[in-house]
Amino acid sequence: MVVEYMPEVEARIETMRAEYEESRSGRGWSLRQLFSTGDFDIAAFCSDFRPNGFGALALTDTENFCRRYGIWLESGGAHYNSMTPYLHPNAITAERMTLIGIYNAILFWLNDTVGREKFANLTRPEQRRAGETVERLCALLETRCVTSDPSPVEAATAEFLTLLAGLADAAWLDDFLDSTRSHLRAAIRDQNARARGDVLTVAEYIDIRGHVSGMYPAIALCEFGRDDYLRPDRIRAAGVDEDLGRLRQLTAEIGALMNDMFSFEKECIGDGADFNLIPVCLLNTPGARLADAVENAAGIVRDRLIEFRLVRDRLEAVRHDLPDRDVADMVGAQVEDMSGCVQATWVWQITTLRYKGASIFVENRMA
């Protein structure tokens, strides 16, 4: 059901922010406790996780690349750059790790300058230029031809594409660039309720957030990092396509929605946004307060973590009996990569300084 954006909606958001200020000096919520159950501890689940061994070299090369094009974020570059070896622990060479880092850096630069949480605070001319940048980037991703007058981010993307095409599987590359275009068109726009003119349902929000987050192309990059690609026709023939697709979807949603919890203060308090799981839960629950919204949002993440483990274990059991050993190896690699992505979502966010400060969440507080 479409809920029209009205002054009452804005008033509830302002009340939520006032409740946040009251809660900030209190005991706070533990995200570890919120995401865990009696038989599952998120921290224990992630305890054996290790980032990619090529990380240090790749981070240096990525920063040098970005500085050459003037798209290095001085205030946050080191924080977002550190994510790459966490999210892709199984990349097999420093070269592949660096290309993944460059891709992430381009997206983070866009996010932190003209992305959804910044877009509403841009002037109209700045918003128009941001939209033009997205369309030019999407055209570049489709044609793989740069214009005669590229902006710095376009020139950086053009070089990245050339390097990527030299190493990537051709069919995978087509799908990956399609996924990236979908992400950019969703992410570089104002997704807040005022701009949309309505309040998304929780289900609608989760679907859109998955695309806005960039998690789908990030997941695809796991195949590039390994230089080992899924073959959809053989996956379907083996009858594991439904479970494998669900595992990838759960990985994307866990990454996006867990990030909403960690970044709530950065986005909804610092940047004044409401496109975040916590306010969406609040606006879809009559009479809800901030505490209710936090609990509801955490429950959505927790339910996906539970289902992820069930689907993962089912795939692990089935793959050992698959007659096609190549498909069994594909499934095994995907299970390992998706597990790594889920673990990285937790480990990196409790490690990075990107979200640290005075917080209602224990894990976000400065030590």
Short mmCIF file of C-alpha atoms in Angstrom, two decimals:
data_model
loop_
_atom_site.label_atom_id
_atom_site.label_comp_id
_atom_site.label_asym_id
_atom_site.label_seq_id
_atom_site.Cartn_x
_atom_site.Cartn_y
_atom_site.Cartn_z
CA MET A 1 0.00 0.00 0.00
CA VAL A 2 1.36 3.41 -0.99
CA VAL A 3 1.57 5.83 1.94
CA GLU A 4 1.71 9.42 0.75
CA TYR A 5 4.43 11.63 2.15
CA MET A 6 2.71 14.14 4.45
CA PRO A 7 3.75 16.54 7.24
CA GLU A 8 2.89 13.81 9.75
CA VAL A 9 5.61 11.63 8.24
CA GLU A 10 8.21 14.35 8.65
CA ALA A 11 7.04 14.96 12.22
CA ARG A 12 7.59 11.29 13.08
CA ILE A 13 11.10 11.43 11.65
CA GLU A 14 11.87 14.53 13.73
CA THR A 15 10.52 12.77 16.83
CA MET A 16 12.78 9.82 16.05
CA ARG A 17 15.78 12.15 15.88
CA ALA A 18 14.82 13.73 19.22
CA GLU A 19 14.57 10.26 20.75
CA TYR A 20 17.99 9.51 19.33
CA GLU A 21 19.50 12.51 21.15
CA GLU A 22 17.91 11.31 24.39
CA SER A 23 19.25 7.78 23.86
CA ARG A 24 22.80 8.68 22.87
CA SER A 25 24.06 9.13 26.43
CA GLY A 26 22.41 5.95 27.66
CA ARG A 27 23.62 2.38 27.86
CA GLY A 28 23.05 1.78 24.17
CA TRP A 29 22.28 -1.31 22.10
CA SER A 30 24.78 -4.01 21.26
CA LEU A 31 24.58 -4.89 17.58
CA ARG A 32 26.22 -8.21 18.42
CA GLN A 33 23.35 -9.07 20.72
CA LEU A 34 20.74 -7.76 18.29
CA PHE A 35 22.04 -9.89 15.40
CA SER A 36 22.63 -13.07 17.45
CA THR A 37 20.34 -15.82 18.74
CA GLY A 38 20.61 -18.43 21.47
CA ASP A 39 22.43 -20.85 19.15
CA PHE A 40 24.18 -18.30 16.90
CA ASP A 41 26.68 -15.60 17.84
CA ILE A 42 27.57 -13.27 14.97
CA ALA A 43 31.02 -12.60 16.44
CA ALA A 44 31.78 -16.31 16.81
CA PHE A 45 30.53 -16.96 13.29
CA CYS A 46 33.07 -14.41 12.00
CA SER A 47 35.94 -15.30 14.33
CA ASP A 48 37.96 -17.21 11.70
CA PHE A 49 37.63 -14.52 9.03
CA ARG A 50 40.83 -13.08 7.56
CA PRO A 51 41.06 -10.35 4.89
CA ASN A 52 42.88 -10.90 1.62
CA GLY A 53 46.66 -11.27 1.86
CA PHE A 54 47.22 -8.91 -1.09
CA GLY A 55 45.35 -6.16 0.74
CA ALA A 56 48.21 -3.83 1.70
CA LEU A 57 49.65 -3.70 -1.82
CA ALA A 58 46.23 -3.31 -3.42
CA LEU A 59 45.25 -0.47 -1.07
CA THR A 60 48.39 1.47 -1.92
CA ASP A 61 47.94 0.96 -5.66
CA THR A 62 44.26 1.92 -5.43
CA GLU A 63 45.04 5.16 -3.61
CA ASN A 64 47.74 6.05 -6.15
CA PHE A 65 45.29 5.41 -8.99
CA CYS A 66 42.62 7.62 -7.40
CA ARG A 67 45.04 10.44 -6.66
CA ARG A 68 46.17 10.40 -10.28
CA TYR A 69 42.60 11.18 -11.32
CA GLY A 70 41.74 13.49 -8.42
CA ILE A 71 39.04 11.23 -6.99
CA TRP A 72 40.65 10.37 -3.67
CA LEU A 73 38.53 11.35 -0.67
CA GLU A 74 40.94 12.90 1.82
CA SER A 75 38.48 12.73 4.72
CA GLY A 76 37.31 9.15 4.25
CA GLY A 77 39.46 7.47 1.63
CA ALA A 78 41.52 5.38 4.00
CA HIS A 79 38.36 4.07 5.70
CA TYR A 80 36.49 3.01 2.57
CA ASN A 81 39.64 1.75 0.85
CA SER A 82 40.21 -0.67 3.71
CA MET A 83 36.95 -2.49 2.88
CA THR A 84 38.23 -4.14 -0.31
CA PRO A 85 40.43 -6.93 1.16
CA TYR A 86 37.65 -7.72 3.64
CA LEU A 87 34.84 -8.05 1.10
CA HIS A 88 36.98 -10.08 -1.32
CA PRO A 89 39.26 -12.29 0.77
CA ASN A 90 39.64 -14.92 -1.97
CA ALA A 91 41.05 -12.83 -4.83
CA ILE A 92 43.99 -14.80 -6.21
CA THR A 93 46.38 -12.02 -7.32
CA ALA A 94 47.31 -8.50 -6.24
CA GLU A 95 46.34 -7.26 -9.71
CA ARG A 96 42.78 -8.55 -9.36
CA MET A 97 42.57 -7.26 -5.80
CA THR A 98 43.68 -3.81 -6.97
CA LEU A 99 41.11 -3.69 -9.78
CA ILE A 100 38.37 -4.57 -7.30
CA GLY A 101 39.71 -1.80 -5.05
CA ILE A 102 39.61 0.74 -7.90
CA TYR A 103 36.00 -0.21 -8.66
CA ASN A 104 35.04 0.20 -5.01
CA ALA A 105 36.90 3.51 -4.81
CA ILE A 106 35.04 4.95 -7.79
CA LEU A 107 31.69 3.96 -6.26
CA PHE A 108 32.64 5.33 -2.84
CA TRP A 109 33.76 8.63 -4.39
CA LEU A 110 30.37 8.94 -6.09
CA ASN A 111 28.54 7.91 -2.91
CA ASP A 112 30.33 10.41 -0.68
CA THR A 113 30.05 13.34 -3.10
CA VAL A 114 26.73 12.96 -4.94
CA GLY A 115 25.21 9.73 -3.60
CA ARG A 116 21.74 9.20 -2.18
CA GLU A 117 22.47 10.53 1.32
CA LYS A 118 24.26 13.59 -0.08
CA PHE A 119 21.95 14.24 -3.04
CA ALA A 120 19.23 16.07 -1.09
CA ASN A 121 21.79 18.58 0.21
CA LEU A 122 23.08 19.48 -3.27
CA THR A 123 21.89 22.59 -5.09
CA ARG A 124 19.62 22.10 -8.09
CA PRO A 125 22.50 22.70 -10.55
CA GLU A 126 24.65 20.24 -8.59
CA GLN A 127 21.87 17.65 -8.67
CA ARG A 128 21.50 18.13 -12.40
CA ARG A 129 25.24 17.70 -12.94
CA ALA A 130 25.19 14.56 -10.77
CA GLY A 131 22.44 13.10 -12.92
CA GLU A 132 24.38 13.92 -16.06
CA THR A 133 27.48 12.26 -14.60
CA VAL A 134 25.51 9.08 -13.94
CA GLU A 135 24.13 8.97 -17.47
CA ARG A 136 27.57 9.55 -18.96
CA LEU A 137 29.04 6.80 -16.78
CA CYS A 138 26.22 4.42 -17.74
CA ALA A 139 26.83 5.18 -21.42
CA LEU A 140 30.52 4.50 -20.89
CA LEU A 141 29.76 1.18 -19.21
CA GLU A 142 27.48 0.21 -22.10
CA THR A 143 29.61 1.32 -25.06
CA ARG A 144 33.02 1.08 -23.33
CA CYS A 145 33.96 4.21 -25.27
CA VAL A 146 34.93 7.40 -23.45
CA THR A 147 33.87 10.83 -24.73
CA SER A 148 36.37 13.41 -25.96
CA ASP A 149 35.89 15.52 -22.82
CA PRO A 150 35.69 13.05 -19.90
CA SER A 151 35.40 14.22 -16.32
CA PRO A 152 38.01 12.83 -13.90
CA VAL A 153 35.68 10.07 -12.70
CA GLU A 154 34.84 9.12 -16.30
CA ALA A 155 38.51 8.99 -17.26
CA ALA A 156 39.23 6.82 -14.20
CA THR A 157 36.34 4.52 -15.09
CA ALA A 158 37.54 4.24 -18.70
CA GLU A 159 40.99 3.09 -17.60
CA PHE A 160 39.45 0.70 -15.11
CA LEU A 161 37.28 -0.83 -17.86
CA THR A 162 40.27 -1.35 -20.12
CA LEU A 163 42.17 -3.13 -17.36
CA LEU A 164 39.15 -5.19 -16.32
CA ALA A 165 38.32 -6.29 -19.87
CA GLY A 166 41.87 -7.59 -20.26
CA LEU A 167 41.39 -10.06 -17.41
CA ALA A 168 37.68 -10.85 -17.12
CA ASP A 169 35.48 -13.52 -18.68
CA ALA A 170 33.50 -11.85 -21.50
CA ALA A 171 30.04 -13.13 -20.53
CA TRP A 172 30.64 -12.29 -16.88
CA LEU A 173 31.79 -8.79 -17.83
CA ASP A 174 28.57 -8.04 -19.73
CA ASP A 175 26.43 -9.04 -16.74
CA PHE A 176 28.68 -7.20 -14.30
CA LEU A 177 28.47 -3.92 -16.22
CA ASP A 178 24.67 -4.27 -16.49
CA SER A 179 24.52 -4.71 -12.71
CA THR A 180 26.72 -1.66 -12.18
CA ARG A 181 24.48 0.50 -14.36
CA SER A 182 21.44 -0.60 -12.33
CA HIS A 183 23.29 0.30 -9.15
CA LEU A 184 24.34 3.77 -10.34
CA ARG A 185 20.87 4.76 -11.52
CA ALA A 186 19.39 3.78 -8.14
CA ALA A 187 22.18 5.17 -5.95
CA ILE A 188 22.80 8.63 -7.44
CA ARG A 189 19.42 10.14 -6.67
CA ASP A 190 17.45 11.31 -3.68
CA GLN A 191 15.65 8.25 -2.28
CA ASN A 192 14.26 10.03 0.79
CA ALA A 193 10.51 10.01 1.44
CA ARG A 194 10.09 13.73 0.75
CA ALA A 195 11.72 13.42 -2.69
CA ARG A 196 9.89 10.19 -3.53
CA GLY A 197 6.54 11.56 -2.39
CA ASP A 198 5.70 8.36 -0.55
CA VAL A 199 6.82 6.01 2.20
CA LEU A 200 8.14 2.68 1.01
CA THR A 201 6.91 -0.52 2.62
CA VAL A 202 9.62 -2.54 4.33
CA ALA A 203 9.59 -5.10 1.49
CA GLU A 204 9.82 -2.37 -1.16
CA TYR A 205 12.66 -0.74 0.73
CA ILE A 206 14.65 -3.97 1.04
CA ASP A 207 14.34 -4.62 -2.69
CA ILE A 208 15.50 -1.12 -3.68
CA ARG A 209 18.21 -1.03 -1.00
CA GLY A 210 19.77 -4.16 -2.44
CA HIS A 211 20.37 -2.34 -5.72
CA VAL A 212 21.34 0.97 -4.13
CA SER A 213 23.93 -0.73 -1.92
CA GLY A 214 26.06 -2.03 -4.79
CA MET A 215 26.15 -5.46 -3.17
CA TYR A 216 25.11 -7.32 -6.33
CA PRO A 217 28.11 -6.19 -8.41
CA ALA A 218 30.29 -6.63 -5.31
CA ILE A 219 29.17 -10.25 -5.09
CA ALA A 220 29.84 -10.73 -8.81
CA LEU A 221 33.40 -9.48 -8.29
CA CYS A 222 34.05 -12.57 -6.15
CA GLU A 223 34.06 -14.58 -9.38
CA PHE A 224 36.47 -12.15 -11.02
CA GLY A 225 38.72 -12.22 -7.96
CA ARG A 226 38.99 -16.00 -8.19
CA ASP A 227 39.10 -15.99 -12.02
CA ASP A 228 36.53 -18.76 -11.70
CA TYR A 229 33.05 -18.08 -13.08
CA LEU A 230 29.61 -19.56 -12.59
CA ARG A 231 28.03 -21.19 -15.64
CA PRO A 232 24.27 -20.55 -15.23
CA ASP A 233 23.17 -23.26 -17.68
CA ARG A 234 25.11 -25.95 -15.81
CA ILE A 235 23.93 -24.62 -12.43
CA ARG A 236 20.32 -24.88 -13.63
CA ALA A 237 20.87 -28.36 -15.04
CA ALA A 238 22.19 -29.49 -11.66
CA GLY A 239 19.07 -28.14 -9.92
CA VAL A 240 20.91 -25.86 -7.51
CA ASP A 241 20.13 -22.54 -9.20
CA GLU A 242 17.25 -21.62 -6.85
CA ASP A 243 19.21 -22.15 -3.64
CA LEU A 244 22.32 -20.51 -5.07
CA GLY A 245 20.30 -17.49 -6.21
CA ARG A 246 18.70 -17.22 -2.79
CA LEU A 247 22.10 -17.42 -1.10
CA ARG A 248 23.37 -14.53 -3.24
CA GLN A 249 20.24 -12.49 -2.54
CA LEU A 250 20.54 -13.08 1.21
CA THR A 251 24.21 -12.09 1.07
CA ALA A 252 23.32 -8.83 -0.68
CA GLU A 253 20.48 -8.06 1.74
CA ILE A 254 22.55 -8.85 4.82
CA GLY A 255 25.32 -6.59 3.56
CA ALA A 256 22.95 -3.74 2.76
CA LEU A 257 20.72 -3.97 5.83
CA MET A 258 23.45 -4.61 8.39
CA ASN A 259 25.17 -1.54 6.97
CA ASP A 260 21.97 0.42 7.59
CA MET A 261 22.32 -0.31 11.28
CA PHE A 262 25.99 0.68 11.44
CA SER A 263 25.52 3.79 9.29
CA PHE A 264 22.21 4.97 10.80
CA GLU A 265 23.81 7.90 12.60
CA LYS A 266 26.04 8.93 9.71
CA GLU A 267 23.11 8.92 7.28
CA CYS A 268 19.99 9.73 9.28
CA ILE A 269 21.41 12.03 11.94
CA GLY A 270 24.48 13.54 10.27
CA ASP A 271 23.10 13.80 6.71
CA GLY A 272 19.40 14.07 7.59
CA ALA A 273 18.37 11.13 5.37
CA ASP A 274 15.50 8.74 6.02
CA PHE A 275 16.27 6.11 3.36
CA ASN A 276 17.46 3.58 5.92
CA LEU A 277 15.94 0.44 7.40
CA ILE A 278 15.46 1.95 10.88
CA PRO A 279 13.24 4.93 9.85
CA VAL A 280 11.45 2.75 7.28
CA CYS A 281 10.54 0.29 10.07
CA LEU A 282 9.44 3.20 12.24
CA LEU A 283 7.21 4.73 9.54
CA ASN A 284 5.58 1.37 8.76
CA THR A 285 4.69 0.67 12.41
CA PRO A 286 1.98 2.90 13.89
CA GLY A 287 3.01 4.32 17.25
CA ALA A 288 6.57 2.98 17.02
CA ARG A 289 9.41 4.73 18.78
CA LEU A 290 13.10 4.64 17.93
CA ALA A 291 13.66 1.66 20.24
CA ASP A 292 10.94 -0.31 18.46
CA ALA A 293 12.40 0.54 15.06
CA VAL A 294 15.90 -0.53 16.11
CA GLU A 295 14.58 -3.87 17.38
CA ASN A 296 12.46 -4.43 14.26
CA ALA A 297 15.32 -3.59 11.90
CA ALA A 298 17.72 -5.85 13.77
CA GLY A 299 15.16 -8.66 13.61
CA ILE A 300 15.05 -8.36 9.82
CA VAL A 301 18.84 -8.71 9.64
CA ARG A 302 18.82 -11.55 12.16
CA ASP A 303 16.15 -13.49 10.23
CA ARG A 304 18.29 -13.28 7.09
CA LEU A 305 21.35 -14.49 8.95
CA ILE A 306 19.35 -17.51 10.15
CA GLU A 307 18.09 -18.28 6.64
CA PHE A 308 21.55 -17.75 5.16
CA ARG A 309 22.98 -20.48 7.37
CA LEU A 310 20.14 -22.87 6.46
CA VAL A 311 20.54 -22.34 2.71
CA ARG A 312 24.34 -22.49 2.95
CA ASP A 313 24.24 -25.77 4.87
CA ARG A 314 21.74 -27.24 2.38
CA LEU A 315 24.00 -26.36 -0.54
CA GLU A 316 27.03 -27.77 1.24
CA ALA A 317 25.18 -31.07 1.77
CA VAL A 318 23.88 -31.26 -1.81
CA ARG A 319 27.08 -30.35 -3.64
CA HIS A 320 28.94 -33.42 -2.41
CA ASP A 321 26.45 -35.62 -4.26
CA LEU A 322 26.49 -33.70 -7.54
CA PRO A 323 27.69 -35.92 -10.41
CA ASP A 324 29.20 -32.92 -12.25
CA ARG A 325 32.32 -32.17 -10.21
CA ASP A 326 32.90 -28.87 -11.99
CA VAL A 327 29.47 -27.68 -10.85
CA ALA A 328 30.16 -28.99 -7.36
CA ASP A 329 33.34 -26.89 -7.30
CA MET A 330 31.42 -23.82 -8.54
CA VAL A 331 28.88 -24.23 -5.78
CA GLY A 332 31.59 -24.75 -3.18
CA ALA A 333 33.40 -21.58 -4.27
CA GLN A 334 30.16 -19.59 -4.16
CA VAL A 335 29.30 -20.85 -0.70
CA GLU A 336 32.76 -19.92 0.51
CA ASP A 337 32.63 -16.48 -1.14
CA MET A 338 29.14 -15.65 0.14
CA SER A 339 30.10 -16.75 3.64
CA GLY A 340 33.15 -14.50 3.40
CA CYS A 341 31.01 -11.55 2.28
CA VAL A 342 28.65 -12.00 5.23
CA GLN A 343 31.54 -12.31 7.68
CA ALA A 344 33.26 -9.27 6.13
CA THR A 345 30.09 -7.21 6.55
CA TRP A 346 30.38 -7.64 10.30
CA VAL A 347 34.16 -7.67 10.76
CA TRP A 348 34.95 -4.62 8.62
CA GLN A 349 32.21 -2.49 10.14
CA ILE A 350 33.34 -3.10 13.70
CA THR A 351 36.92 -2.42 12.60
CA THR A 352 36.64 0.70 10.42
CA LEU A 353 36.54 4.20 11.89
CA ARG A 354 33.98 5.23 9.24
CA TYR A 355 31.05 4.90 11.66
CA LYS A 356 32.77 5.50 14.99
CA GLY A 357 31.80 8.32 17.35
CA ALA A 358 29.24 9.05 20.06
CA SER A 359 26.66 6.38 19.27
CA ILE A 360 23.57 4.54 20.46
CA PHE A 361 25.33 1.33 19.36
CA VAL A 362 28.09 -0.06 21.55
CA GLU A 363 30.16 -1.26 18.57
CA ASN A 364 30.15 2.22 17.02
CA ARG A 365 31.50 3.97 20.08
CA MET A 366 35.10 5.14 20.08
CA ALA A 367 37.21 2.99 22.38
#
